[in-house]
Coordinates of C-alpha atoms and ligand atoms in Angstrom, one line a residue:
M1 CA 216.5 55.7 -76.4
K2 CA 217.7 59.7 -75.8
I3 CA 217.6 61.9 -78.8
D4 CA 218.2 65.8 -78.1
S5 CA 215.1 67.6 -79.7
Y6 CA 213.1 70.8 -79.1
R7 CA 210.5 68.0 -79.9
N8 CA 209.2 67.2 -76.6
Q9 CA 205.7 66.5 -74.8
R10 CA 205.0 70.1 -75.3
W11 CA 205.6 70.5 -78.1
L12 CA 203.7 67.3 -79.7
E13 CA 200.4 68.8 -77.7
S14 CA 200.6 72.3 -79.2
T15 CA 201.4 70.8 -82.4
L16 CA 198.2 68.8 -82.3
D17 CA 196.4 71.3 -80.9
Y18 CA 197.6 73.6 -83.9
I19 CA 196.5 70.9 -86.4
W20 CA 193.3 70.4 -84.5
N21 CA 192.7 74.0 -85.1
T22 CA 193.9 74.7 -88.4
H23 CA 192.3 71.5 -90.4
F24 CA 189.9 69.4 -88.1
E25 CA 188.2 72.6 -86.5
D26 CA 184.8 70.7 -87.4
V27 CA 185.8 67.5 -85.9
P28 CA 184.4 67.6 -82.4
R29 CA 186.9 66.7 -79.5
A30 CA 184.5 64.7 -78.0
N31 CA 186.5 63.3 -75.3
N32 CA 190.1 63.2 -73.6
V33 CA 192.7 62.6 -76.5
E34 CA 196.5 62.7 -75.5
I35 CA 199.5 62.5 -77.6
I36 CA 202.4 61.1 -76.2
F37 CA 205.7 59.5 -77.4
G38 CA 205.6 55.4 -77.6
K39 CA 208.0 53.0 -78.4
K40 CA 210.8 53.1 -81.2
A41 CA 209.7 51.1 -84.1
K42 CA 210.9 50.2 -87.7
R43 CA 207.1 50.7 -89.4
R44 CA 204.8 52.1 -87.1
L45 CA 204.8 56.3 -87.1
G46 CA 201.9 56.4 -85.0
S47 CA 198.6 54.8 -83.7
I48 CA 195.6 56.1 -81.8
G49 CA 194.2 54.0 -79.2
L50 CA 192.0 53.9 -76.2
D51 CA 193.6 54.2 -73.0
K52 CA 193.4 50.7 -71.1
D53 CA 192.9 52.1 -67.7
D54 CA 190.6 54.8 -69.1
P55 CA 188.7 53.8 -72.3
G56 CA 187.3 57.2 -72.3
T57 CA 190.6 58.4 -73.3
S58 CA 192.0 58.3 -77.2
I59 CA 195.9 58.0 -76.9
I60 CA 198.1 58.9 -79.8
R61 CA 201.2 57.3 -79.8
I62 CA 204.0 58.9 -82.1
N63 CA 207.2 57.3 -83.1
P64 CA 210.2 58.8 -81.0
I65 CA 212.4 58.7 -83.8
F66 CA 210.6 61.5 -85.2
K67 CA 212.6 63.4 -82.6
D68 CA 215.3 63.1 -84.7
L69 CA 216.2 66.5 -86.3
D70 CA 216.9 64.7 -89.8
V71 CA 213.0 64.1 -89.8
P72 CA 211.6 66.9 -90.9
E73 CA 208.5 68.2 -89.5
F74 CA 206.2 68.0 -91.6
V75 CA 206.5 64.1 -91.5
I76 CA 205.4 64.0 -88.1
V77 CA 202.5 66.8 -88.9
A78 CA 201.8 64.2 -91.8
T79 CA 201.7 61.6 -89.3
I80 CA 199.2 63.4 -86.5
V81 CA 197.4 64.3 -89.7
H82 CA 196.9 60.2 -90.5
E83 CA 196.0 59.6 -86.8
M84 CA 193.5 62.6 -86.5
T85 CA 191.8 61.2 -89.7
H86 CA 191.2 57.7 -88.0
Y87 CA 190.2 59.7 -85.0
A88 CA 187.4 61.4 -87.1
H89 CA 186.3 58.5 -88.8
G90 CA 185.6 57.0 -85.4
F91 CA 188.2 54.5 -85.0
N92 CA 189.2 54.6 -81.1
S93 CA 187.3 57.6 -80.4
P94 CA 183.4 58.3 -79.4
L95 CA 182.7 59.6 -82.6
E96 CA 180.3 57.9 -85.4
Q97 CA 182.2 54.6 -87.5
K98 CA 182.5 56.3 -91.0
Q99 CA 183.7 52.9 -93.0
Q100 CA 184.1 49.1 -91.8
H101 CA 187.8 49.4 -92.2
P102 CA 190.1 52.0 -91.2
H103 CA 192.5 52.6 -94.3
R104 CA 191.3 50.5 -97.3
G105 CA 189.8 52.6 -100.6
G106 CA 192.0 55.0 -99.9
V107 CA 190.1 56.8 -97.2
I108 CA 193.0 58.1 -95.5
R109 CA 194.7 59.9 -99.0
R110 CA 191.0 61.3 -99.4
E111 CA 190.8 62.9 -96.4
F112 CA 194.0 64.6 -96.7
A113 CA 192.9 66.2 -99.9
E114 CA 189.5 66.9 -98.4
R115 CA 191.5 68.9 -96.0
G116 CA 193.8 70.6 -98.5
L117 CA 196.9 68.6 -97.5
E118 CA 196.8 65.9 -100.4
Y119 CA 200.7 67.4 -101.1
M120 CA 201.2 66.9 -97.4
Y121 CA 200.6 63.4 -97.9
I122 CA 202.5 62.7 -101.2
E123 CA 205.6 64.4 -99.6
Q124 CA 205.5 62.4 -97.0
N125 CA 205.3 59.3 -98.7
A126 CA 208.1 60.6 -101.0
W127 CA 210.5 61.4 -98.1
L128 CA 209.9 58.0 -96.2
K129 CA 210.8 56.4 -99.2
E130 CA 213.8 57.9 -99.9
N131 CA 215.2 58.7 -96.4
W132 CA 213.0 56.7 -93.2
P133 CA 215.9 53.5 -94.3
G134 CA 218.7 55.4 -93.1
I135 CA 217.1 56.9 -90.5
L136 CA 216.6 53.5 -89.1
D137 CA 220.4 52.7 -89.6
K138 CA 220.9 54.9 -86.8
Y139 CA 218.4 53.4 -84.2
F140 CA 218.2 49.7 -85.5
E141 CA 220.4 47.0 -86.8
P142 CA 220.1 47.5 -90.6
T143 CA 219.9 44.0 -91.4
A144 CA 216.9 43.6 -89.0
Y145 CA 214.9 44.9 -91.7
R146 CA 216.7 44.5 -94.8
R147 CA 217.5 41.2 -96.3
R148 CA 220.7 41.4 -98.9
N149 CA 220.0 45.3 -99.3
R150 CA 217.0 44.3 -101.5
P151 CA 214.1 46.7 -100.7
V152 CA 210.9 45.4 -99.0
K153 CA 208.1 44.7 -101.2
L154 CA 204.7 45.0 -100.2
K155 CA 201.4 46.4 -101.4
L156 CA 200.8 48.5 -98.8
P157 CA 203.8 51.5 -97.9
W158 CA 205.7 49.1 -95.4
W159 CA 205.8 52.0 -92.8
M160 CA 201.9 52.3 -92.7
S161 CA 201.7 48.8 -91.1
G162 CA 199.9 50.5 -87.4
L163 CA 197.1 51.9 -86.9
Ligands
ZN1 ZN1 196.5 54.6 -89.7

């Protein structure tokens, strides 16, 4: 997949550093944390995992469809904040694990709110609901994720199935 965009590896890294310095300055960078574009996906916007070759390194993977300039920057920033929240909560990071489950109980939204970013959480959800299916049409066969044009009904937002 080739998308012409200023959103390259260097941009990803500086965006992560910016978010860390401005909104997560209280969270220690306790190991090596990398950020890369992963595989394109319909539902997984981002993920955080440990490097299988080097478990001392955490890797944040971002959906490469986010290089598409029809996706506003705040949607990507919100995705990085989401993955940073998992890191801060001790999921796939050396930090103390704060709760049993990475998503249950509204912990992600609460973390956005405590960091003054609840508006971003809300706007990301609204933007995805409105625009993500249209973006996916450019990169996937539409029928692969929609059945007879009816929206998929799930309790959780369907684009949030990743960790
Ligand atoms: Zn998550």
